[in-house]
Coordinates of C-alpha atoms in Angstrom, one line a residue:
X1 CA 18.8 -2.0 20.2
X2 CA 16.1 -3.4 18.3
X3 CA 15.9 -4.9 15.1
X4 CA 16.8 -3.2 11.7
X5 CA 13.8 -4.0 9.0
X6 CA 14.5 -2.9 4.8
X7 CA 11.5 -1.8 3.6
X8 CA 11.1 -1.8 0.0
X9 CA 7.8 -0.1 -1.9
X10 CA 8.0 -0.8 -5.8
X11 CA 5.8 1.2 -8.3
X12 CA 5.2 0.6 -11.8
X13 CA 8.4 2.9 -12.8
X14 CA 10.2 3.7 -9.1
X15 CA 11.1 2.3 -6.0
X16 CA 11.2 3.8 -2.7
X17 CA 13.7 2.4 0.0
X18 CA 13.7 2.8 3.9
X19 CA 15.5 1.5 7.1
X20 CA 13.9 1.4 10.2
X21 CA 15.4 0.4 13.6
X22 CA 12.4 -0.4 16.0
X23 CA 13.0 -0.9 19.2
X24 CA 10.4 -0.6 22.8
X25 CA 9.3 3.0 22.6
X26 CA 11.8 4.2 19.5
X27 CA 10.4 3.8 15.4
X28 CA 13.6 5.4 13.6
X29 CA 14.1 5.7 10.2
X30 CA 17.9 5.7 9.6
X31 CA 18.0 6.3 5.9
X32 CA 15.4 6.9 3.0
X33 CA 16.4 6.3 -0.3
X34 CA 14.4 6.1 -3.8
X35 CA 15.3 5.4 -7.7
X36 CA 12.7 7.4 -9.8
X37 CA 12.0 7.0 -13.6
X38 CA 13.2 3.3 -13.9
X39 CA 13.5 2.4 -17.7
X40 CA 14.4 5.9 -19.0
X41 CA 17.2 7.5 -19.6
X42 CA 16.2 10.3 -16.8
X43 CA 16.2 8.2 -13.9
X44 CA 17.7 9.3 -10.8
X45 CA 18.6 7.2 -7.4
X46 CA 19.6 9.0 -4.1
X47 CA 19.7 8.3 -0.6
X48 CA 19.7 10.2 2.7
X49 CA 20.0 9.8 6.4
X50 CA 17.2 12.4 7.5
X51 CA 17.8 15.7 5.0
X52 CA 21.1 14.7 4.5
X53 CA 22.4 13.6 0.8
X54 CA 24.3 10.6 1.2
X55 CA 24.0 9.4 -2.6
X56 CA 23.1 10.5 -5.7
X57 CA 23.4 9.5 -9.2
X58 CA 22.1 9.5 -12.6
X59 CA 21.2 7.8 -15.4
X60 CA 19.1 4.7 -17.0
X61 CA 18.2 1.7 -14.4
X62 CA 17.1 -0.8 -17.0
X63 CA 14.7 -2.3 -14.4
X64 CA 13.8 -2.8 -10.9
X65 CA 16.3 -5.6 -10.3
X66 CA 19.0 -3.4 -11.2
X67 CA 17.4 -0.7 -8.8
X68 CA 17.4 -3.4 -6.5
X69 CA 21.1 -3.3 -6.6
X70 CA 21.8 0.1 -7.0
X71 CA 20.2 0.7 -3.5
X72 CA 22.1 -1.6 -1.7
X73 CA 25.5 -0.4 -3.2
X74 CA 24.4 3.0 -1.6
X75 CA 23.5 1.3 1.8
X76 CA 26.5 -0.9 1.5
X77 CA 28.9 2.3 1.1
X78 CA 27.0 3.8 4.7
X79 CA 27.6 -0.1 6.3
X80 CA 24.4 -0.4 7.5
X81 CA 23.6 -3.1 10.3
X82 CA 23.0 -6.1 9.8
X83 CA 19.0 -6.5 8.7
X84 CA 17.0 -8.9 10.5
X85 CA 14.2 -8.9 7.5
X86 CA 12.8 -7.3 4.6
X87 CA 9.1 -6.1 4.3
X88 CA 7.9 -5.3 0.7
X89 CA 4.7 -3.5 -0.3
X90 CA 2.8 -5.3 -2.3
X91 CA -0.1 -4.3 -4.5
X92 CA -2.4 -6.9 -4.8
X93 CA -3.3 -9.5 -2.4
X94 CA -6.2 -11.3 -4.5
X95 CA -8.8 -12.7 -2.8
X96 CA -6.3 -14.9 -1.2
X97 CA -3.8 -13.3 0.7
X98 CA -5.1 -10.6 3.5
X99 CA -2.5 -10.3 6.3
X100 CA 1.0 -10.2 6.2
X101 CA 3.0 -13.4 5.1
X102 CA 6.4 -14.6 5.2
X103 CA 7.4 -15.2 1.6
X104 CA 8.4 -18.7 0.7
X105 CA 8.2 -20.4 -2.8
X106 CA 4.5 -21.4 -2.2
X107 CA 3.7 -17.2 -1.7
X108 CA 5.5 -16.6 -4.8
X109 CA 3.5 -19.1 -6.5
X110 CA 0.6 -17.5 -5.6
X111 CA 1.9 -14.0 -6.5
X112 CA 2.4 -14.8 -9.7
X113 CA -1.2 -16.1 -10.4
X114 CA -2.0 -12.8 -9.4
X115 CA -0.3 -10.6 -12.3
X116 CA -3.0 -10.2 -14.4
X117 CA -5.0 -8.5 -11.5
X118 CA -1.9 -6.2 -11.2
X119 CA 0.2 -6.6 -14.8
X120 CA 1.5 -3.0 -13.9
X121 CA 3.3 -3.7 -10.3
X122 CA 3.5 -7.7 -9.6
X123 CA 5.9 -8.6 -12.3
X124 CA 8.5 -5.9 -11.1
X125 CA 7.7 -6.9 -7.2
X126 CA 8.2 -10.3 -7.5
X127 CA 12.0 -9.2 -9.4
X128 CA 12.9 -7.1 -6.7
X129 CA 11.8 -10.2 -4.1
X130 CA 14.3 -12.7 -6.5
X131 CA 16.7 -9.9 -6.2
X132 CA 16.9 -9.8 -2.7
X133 CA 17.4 -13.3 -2.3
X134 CA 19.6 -13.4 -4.5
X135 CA 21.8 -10.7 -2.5
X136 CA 20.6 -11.8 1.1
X137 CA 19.1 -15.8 0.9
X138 CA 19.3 -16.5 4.5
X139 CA 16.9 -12.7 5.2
X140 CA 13.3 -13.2 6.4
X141 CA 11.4 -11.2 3.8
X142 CA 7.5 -10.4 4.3
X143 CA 5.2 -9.6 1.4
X144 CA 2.5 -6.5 3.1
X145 CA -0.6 -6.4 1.0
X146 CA -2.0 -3.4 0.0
X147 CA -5.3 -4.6 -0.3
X148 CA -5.6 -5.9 3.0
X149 CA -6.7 -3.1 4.9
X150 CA -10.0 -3.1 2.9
X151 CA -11.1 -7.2 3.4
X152 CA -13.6 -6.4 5.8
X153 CA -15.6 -4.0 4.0
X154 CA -19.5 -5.2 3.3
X155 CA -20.3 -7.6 0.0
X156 CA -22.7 -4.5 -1.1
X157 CA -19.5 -2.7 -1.1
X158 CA -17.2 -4.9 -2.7
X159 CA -19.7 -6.8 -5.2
X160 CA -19.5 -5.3 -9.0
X161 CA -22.9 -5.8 -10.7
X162 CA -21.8 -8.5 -12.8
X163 CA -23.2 -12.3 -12.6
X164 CA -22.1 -14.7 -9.3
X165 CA -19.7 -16.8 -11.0
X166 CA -17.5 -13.5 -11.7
X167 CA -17.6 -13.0 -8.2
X168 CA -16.6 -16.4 -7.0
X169 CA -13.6 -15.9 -9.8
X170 CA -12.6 -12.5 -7.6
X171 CA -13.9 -10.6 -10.3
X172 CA -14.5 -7.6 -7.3
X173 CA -13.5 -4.4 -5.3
X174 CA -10.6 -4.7 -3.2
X175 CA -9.1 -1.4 -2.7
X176 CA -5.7 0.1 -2.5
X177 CA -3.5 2.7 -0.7
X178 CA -4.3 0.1 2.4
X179 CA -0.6 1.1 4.4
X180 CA -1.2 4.5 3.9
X181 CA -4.9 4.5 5.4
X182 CA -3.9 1.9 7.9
X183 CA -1.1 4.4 9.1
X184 CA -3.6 7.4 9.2
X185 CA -6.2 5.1 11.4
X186 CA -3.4 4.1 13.9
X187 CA -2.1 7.6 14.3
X188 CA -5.6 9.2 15.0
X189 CA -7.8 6.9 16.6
X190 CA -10.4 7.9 18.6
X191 CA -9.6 11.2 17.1
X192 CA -11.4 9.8 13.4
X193 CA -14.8 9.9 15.1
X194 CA -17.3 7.2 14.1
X195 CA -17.8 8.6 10.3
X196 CA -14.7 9.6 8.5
X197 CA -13.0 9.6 5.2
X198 CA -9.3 9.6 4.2
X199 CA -8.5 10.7 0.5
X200 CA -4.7 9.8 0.0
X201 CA -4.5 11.8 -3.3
X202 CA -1.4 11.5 -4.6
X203 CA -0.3 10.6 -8.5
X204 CA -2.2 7.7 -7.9
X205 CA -5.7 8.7 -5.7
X206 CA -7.8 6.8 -3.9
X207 CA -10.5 7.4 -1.0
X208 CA -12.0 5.4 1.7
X209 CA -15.3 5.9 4.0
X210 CA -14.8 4.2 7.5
X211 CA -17.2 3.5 10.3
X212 CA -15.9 3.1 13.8
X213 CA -12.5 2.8 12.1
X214 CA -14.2 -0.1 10.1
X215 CA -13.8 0.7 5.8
X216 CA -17.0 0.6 4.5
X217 CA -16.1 1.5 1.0
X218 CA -13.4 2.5 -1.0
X219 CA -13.0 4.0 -4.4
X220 CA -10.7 1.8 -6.4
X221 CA -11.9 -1.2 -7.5
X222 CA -10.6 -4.5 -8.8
X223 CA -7.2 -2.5 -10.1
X224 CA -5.6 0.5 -9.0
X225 CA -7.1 2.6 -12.3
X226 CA -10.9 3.0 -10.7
X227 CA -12.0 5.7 -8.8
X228 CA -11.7 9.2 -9.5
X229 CA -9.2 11.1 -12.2
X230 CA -5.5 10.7 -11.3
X231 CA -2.4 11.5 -12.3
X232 CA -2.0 9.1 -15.2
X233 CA -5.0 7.2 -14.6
X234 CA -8.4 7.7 -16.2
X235 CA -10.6 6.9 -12.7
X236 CA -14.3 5.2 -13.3
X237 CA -15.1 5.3 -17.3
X238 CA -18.5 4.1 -18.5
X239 CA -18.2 0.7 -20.2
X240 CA -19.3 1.8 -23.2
X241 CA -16.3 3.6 -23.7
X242 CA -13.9 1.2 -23.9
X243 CA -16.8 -1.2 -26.0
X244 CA -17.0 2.1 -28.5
X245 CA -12.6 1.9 -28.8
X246 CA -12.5 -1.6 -29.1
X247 CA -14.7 -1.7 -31.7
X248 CA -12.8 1.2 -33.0
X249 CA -10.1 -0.7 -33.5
X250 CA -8.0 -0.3 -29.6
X251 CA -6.5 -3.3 -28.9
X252 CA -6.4 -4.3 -25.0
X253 CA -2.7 -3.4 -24.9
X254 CA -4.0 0.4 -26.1
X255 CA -6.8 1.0 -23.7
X256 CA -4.6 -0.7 -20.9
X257 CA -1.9 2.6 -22.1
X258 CA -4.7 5.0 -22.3
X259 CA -6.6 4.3 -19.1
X260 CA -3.5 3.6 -17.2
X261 CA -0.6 6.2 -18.6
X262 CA -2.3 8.8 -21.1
X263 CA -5.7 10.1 -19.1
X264 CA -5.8 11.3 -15.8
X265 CA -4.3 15.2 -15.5
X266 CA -1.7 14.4 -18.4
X267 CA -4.8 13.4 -20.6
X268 CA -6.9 16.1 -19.5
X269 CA -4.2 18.9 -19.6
X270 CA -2.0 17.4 -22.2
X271 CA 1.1 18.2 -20.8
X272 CA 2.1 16.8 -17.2
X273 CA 0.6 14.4 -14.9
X274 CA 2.3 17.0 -12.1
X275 CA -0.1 18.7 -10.1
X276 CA 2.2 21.6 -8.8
X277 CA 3.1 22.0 -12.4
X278 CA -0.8 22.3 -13.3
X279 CA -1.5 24.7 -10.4
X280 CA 1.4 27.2 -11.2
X281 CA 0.5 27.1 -15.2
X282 CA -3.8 27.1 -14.3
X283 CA -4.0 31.0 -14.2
X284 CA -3.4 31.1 -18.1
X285 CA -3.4 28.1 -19.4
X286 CA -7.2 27.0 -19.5
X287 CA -6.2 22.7 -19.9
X288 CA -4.2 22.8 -16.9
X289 CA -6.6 24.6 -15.6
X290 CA -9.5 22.1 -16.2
X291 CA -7.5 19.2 -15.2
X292 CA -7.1 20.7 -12.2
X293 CA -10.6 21.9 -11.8
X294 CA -11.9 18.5 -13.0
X295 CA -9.9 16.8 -10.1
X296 CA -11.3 18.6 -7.2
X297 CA -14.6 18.3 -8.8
X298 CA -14.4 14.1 -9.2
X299 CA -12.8 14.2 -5.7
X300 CA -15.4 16.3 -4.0
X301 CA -18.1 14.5 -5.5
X302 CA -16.8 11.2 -3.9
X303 CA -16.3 12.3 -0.7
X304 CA -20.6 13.3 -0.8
X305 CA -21.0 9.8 -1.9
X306 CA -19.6 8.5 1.2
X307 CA -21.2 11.0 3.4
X308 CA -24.5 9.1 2.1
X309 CA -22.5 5.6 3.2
X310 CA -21.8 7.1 6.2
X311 CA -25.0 9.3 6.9
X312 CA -23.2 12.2 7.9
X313 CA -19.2 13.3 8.0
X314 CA -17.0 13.4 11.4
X315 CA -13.7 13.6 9.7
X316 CA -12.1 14.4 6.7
X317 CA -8.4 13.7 6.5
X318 CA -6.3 14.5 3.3
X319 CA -3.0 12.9 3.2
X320 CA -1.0 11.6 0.3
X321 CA 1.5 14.1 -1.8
X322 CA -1.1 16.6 -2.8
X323 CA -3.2 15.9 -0.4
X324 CA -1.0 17.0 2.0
X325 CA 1.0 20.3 0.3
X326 CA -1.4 21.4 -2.4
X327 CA -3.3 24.1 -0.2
X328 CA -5.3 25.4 -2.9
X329 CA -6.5 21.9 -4.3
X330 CA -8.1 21.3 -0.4
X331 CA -9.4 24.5 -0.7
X332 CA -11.4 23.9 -3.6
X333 CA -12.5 20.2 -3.0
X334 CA -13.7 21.6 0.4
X335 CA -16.1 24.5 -0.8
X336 CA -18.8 22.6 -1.7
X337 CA -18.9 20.5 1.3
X338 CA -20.1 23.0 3.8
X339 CA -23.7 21.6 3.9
X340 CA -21.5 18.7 5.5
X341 CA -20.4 20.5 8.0
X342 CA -17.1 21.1 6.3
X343 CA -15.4 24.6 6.7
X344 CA -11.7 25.4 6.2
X345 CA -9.5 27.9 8.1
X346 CA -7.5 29.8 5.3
X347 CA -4.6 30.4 7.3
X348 CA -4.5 27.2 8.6
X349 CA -4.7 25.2 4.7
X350 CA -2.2 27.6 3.5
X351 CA 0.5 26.1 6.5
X352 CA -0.4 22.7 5.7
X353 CA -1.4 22.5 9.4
X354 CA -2.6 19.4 10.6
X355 CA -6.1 20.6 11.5
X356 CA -7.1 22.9 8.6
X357 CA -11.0 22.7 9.6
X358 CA -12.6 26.3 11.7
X359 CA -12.6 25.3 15.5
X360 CA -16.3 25.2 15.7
X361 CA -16.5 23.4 12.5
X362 CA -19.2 20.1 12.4
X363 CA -16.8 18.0 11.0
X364 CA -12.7 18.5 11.5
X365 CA -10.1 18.3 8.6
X366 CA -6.8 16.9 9.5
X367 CA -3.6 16.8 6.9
X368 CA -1.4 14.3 8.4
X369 CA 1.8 13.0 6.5
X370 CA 1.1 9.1 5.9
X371 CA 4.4 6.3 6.3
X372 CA 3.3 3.7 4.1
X373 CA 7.3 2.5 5.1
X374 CA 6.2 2.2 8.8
X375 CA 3.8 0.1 8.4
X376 CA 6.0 -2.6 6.1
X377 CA 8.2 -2.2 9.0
X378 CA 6.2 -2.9 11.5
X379 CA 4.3 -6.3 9.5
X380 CA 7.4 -7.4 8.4
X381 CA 8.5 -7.6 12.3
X382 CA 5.7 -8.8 13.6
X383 CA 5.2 -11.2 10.6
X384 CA 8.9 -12.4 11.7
X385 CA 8.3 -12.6 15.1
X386 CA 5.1 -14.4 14.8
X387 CA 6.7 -17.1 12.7
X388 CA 9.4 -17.4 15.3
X389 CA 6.6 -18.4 17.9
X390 CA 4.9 -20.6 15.9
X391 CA 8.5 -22.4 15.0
X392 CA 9.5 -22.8 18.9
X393 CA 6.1 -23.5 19.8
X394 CA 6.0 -26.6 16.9
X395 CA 9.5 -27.1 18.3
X396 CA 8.0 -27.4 22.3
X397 CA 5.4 -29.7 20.9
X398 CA 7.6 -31.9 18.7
X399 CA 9.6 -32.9 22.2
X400 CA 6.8 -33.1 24.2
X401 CA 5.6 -35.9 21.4
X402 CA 9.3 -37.0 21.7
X403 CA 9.1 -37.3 25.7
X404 CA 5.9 -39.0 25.4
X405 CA 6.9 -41.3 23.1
X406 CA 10.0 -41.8 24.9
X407 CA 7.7 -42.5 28.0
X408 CA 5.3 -45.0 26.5
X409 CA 8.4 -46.8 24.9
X410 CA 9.8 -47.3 28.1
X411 CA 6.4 -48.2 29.8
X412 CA 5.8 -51.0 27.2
X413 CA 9.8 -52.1 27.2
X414 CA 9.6 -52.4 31.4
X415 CA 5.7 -54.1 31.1
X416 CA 7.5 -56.6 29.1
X417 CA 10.6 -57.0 31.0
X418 CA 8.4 -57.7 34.0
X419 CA 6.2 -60.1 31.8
X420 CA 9.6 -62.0 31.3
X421 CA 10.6 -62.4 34.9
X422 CA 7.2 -64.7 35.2

């Protein structure tokens, strides 16, 4: 039996629960549980052990502390094992923090200095960390960065053009979505080829151009709102914009709502940020059909842009939730990308197949289901085991010192014991 790791991933307005047991050979998720809409008076919690419905229940969850504790009244109720640590997704790692870490006061420290990079997902992370201790203060709990995967890209590609000193503040591009394309690289491999690109598009979207499994460049930028259109989220916006609605009268608290929660497909279509929504209303409603038109267009374009970092296109994997069931959104990013080697199999895009690409195509399109909750589990473990090492090896070394000392006491006491005799 191996150990059983919580893994908690905290959005702006949900939280998304997992257990895994990992043992030699065996990843199993035992149960999967999420509470949606936190703050409103729709939200919804449930869990399940595979499809099974364990738990559900309605109503308002004032916060993510209280969603905190919801969850583990449901897990209670199914007497789950004893955990041996807790992993958490977290959003933003700064320009500190680019591997794993065991969360102790000095990490939280440092987390906090990072909300105004993230104002939308640190504050409620760092509750649902307090909240956990509070329920559990003798569990290991490991904060995984999100923003990690994306440390080694090239200064060209993380440098904004603003002056130095913005840069040596961490004024720069650090990328998101970093589980979910760090799951997609372990999965494929050698199977990515040497130029590739992973869209997770999803409510929030995001892209990344790897070479030799190395990013190179990725499309969100110092926060999770750059990039292309989103769900919610405006994606790139020239400056002048914002300039024109300050001066207009926004305040930063306004432009923070628009760009963030009022653009995206909600702004665009004016009526849901839901892209199966969009795609069944599209054939006569002409918003919903530009916002969805719009999407594939801003998301096609990128993925030409990193064909140019790249110089040419392996591999194009979609994953994310509508990049892995909308069918007809592939379809249409794809046909324009055919000088790029790209072209689709109907039949196999409308199954959602893994490889969706013609067999004699240049470049092969995957669809593979990401597990952002794997990875936490898997960092969280190693982070756990790793500090266990270090602690038994500082351990080892503290009695060696002791044995030495020990050694050169009793040298120097029997040098002048013998100096006596004379």
């Amino acid at each position: 039996m191996g150990p059983v790791i919580l893994c908690l991933n905290g959005g702006s307005s949900s939280l998304k629960v997992a257990v895994y047991r990992l043992s030699d050979g065996a990843e199993d998720r035992i149960f999967s549980g999420a509470v949606e809409a936190i703050g409103e008076e729709s939200g919804k919690a449930w869990l399940r052990a595979g499809s099974k419905v364990l738990s559900e229940e309605s109503g308002r969850f004032s916060d993510h502390a209280a969603a905190v504790k919801t969850m583990f009244a449901a897990l209670r109720m199914q007497r789950v094992e004893k955990l041996a640590a807790a992993g958490h997704r977290i959003v933003h790692g700064g320009p500190k923090f680019t591997t794993p870490q065991l969360i102790d006061e000095k990490l939280k420290t440092g987390l906090k200095e990072l909300i105004p990079f993230a104002p939308l997902h640190l504050p409620s992370q760092l509750a649902m960390i307090e909240a956990l201790a509070a329920h559990f203060p003798d569990l290991p709990q490991v904060a995984c960065f999100d923003t990690a995967f994306h440390s080694r890209m090239p200064e060209v590609a993380r440098r904004l053009a603003l002056p130095r000193e913005l840069w040596e503040q961490g004024i720069k591009r650090y990328g998101f979505h970093g589980l979910s394309y760090e799951y997609v690289v372990g999965r494929l491999g050698a199977d990515l080829g040497r130029r590739a690109i992973i869209a997770h598009l999803g409510n929030g979207a995001s892209m990344v151009a790897l070479k030799d499994c190395v990013p190179m460049d990725t499309s969100m930028g110092l926060t999770p709102a750059g990039g292309f259109m989103m769900g919610t989220r405006s994606g790139d916006l020239d400056p002048g914009v914002l300039i024109h609605l300050l001066k207009a009268g926004y305040s930063a608290d306004q432009l923070e709502r628009l760009v963030d929660h009022q653009a995206g497909l909600l702004g665009v279509s004016g009526q849901s940020s839901d892209m199966k929504v969009l795609l069944q209303k599209s054939p006569t409603d002409t918003a919903a059909a530009m916002a969805v038109k719009m999407f594939a267009y801003q998301v096609r374009k990128c993925i030409g842009a990193y064909a140019g970092v790249l110089n040419g296109l392996d591999s194009l994997v979609f994953t994310g939730g509508i990049g892995e069931r909308a069918a007809e959104v592939r379809a249409s990013i794809c046909s324009g990308l055919k000088y790029l080697g790209v072209t689709l199999d109907a039949s196999a895009n409308g199954r959602n197949a893994e490889v969706i690409s013609q067999p004699a195509s240049p470049c092969t399109v995957r669809v593979i289901e990401t597990d952002e909750d794997l990875m936490i589990a898997r960092h969280t473990r190693d982070a756990v085991v790793s500090s266990h090492q270090k602690q038994y090896e500082f351990q080892k070394g503290m009695r060696s010192e002791r044995l030495v000392r020990s050694a050169r006491q009793a040298h120097r006491e029997s040098t002048v014991g013998s100096q006596c005799k004379y």
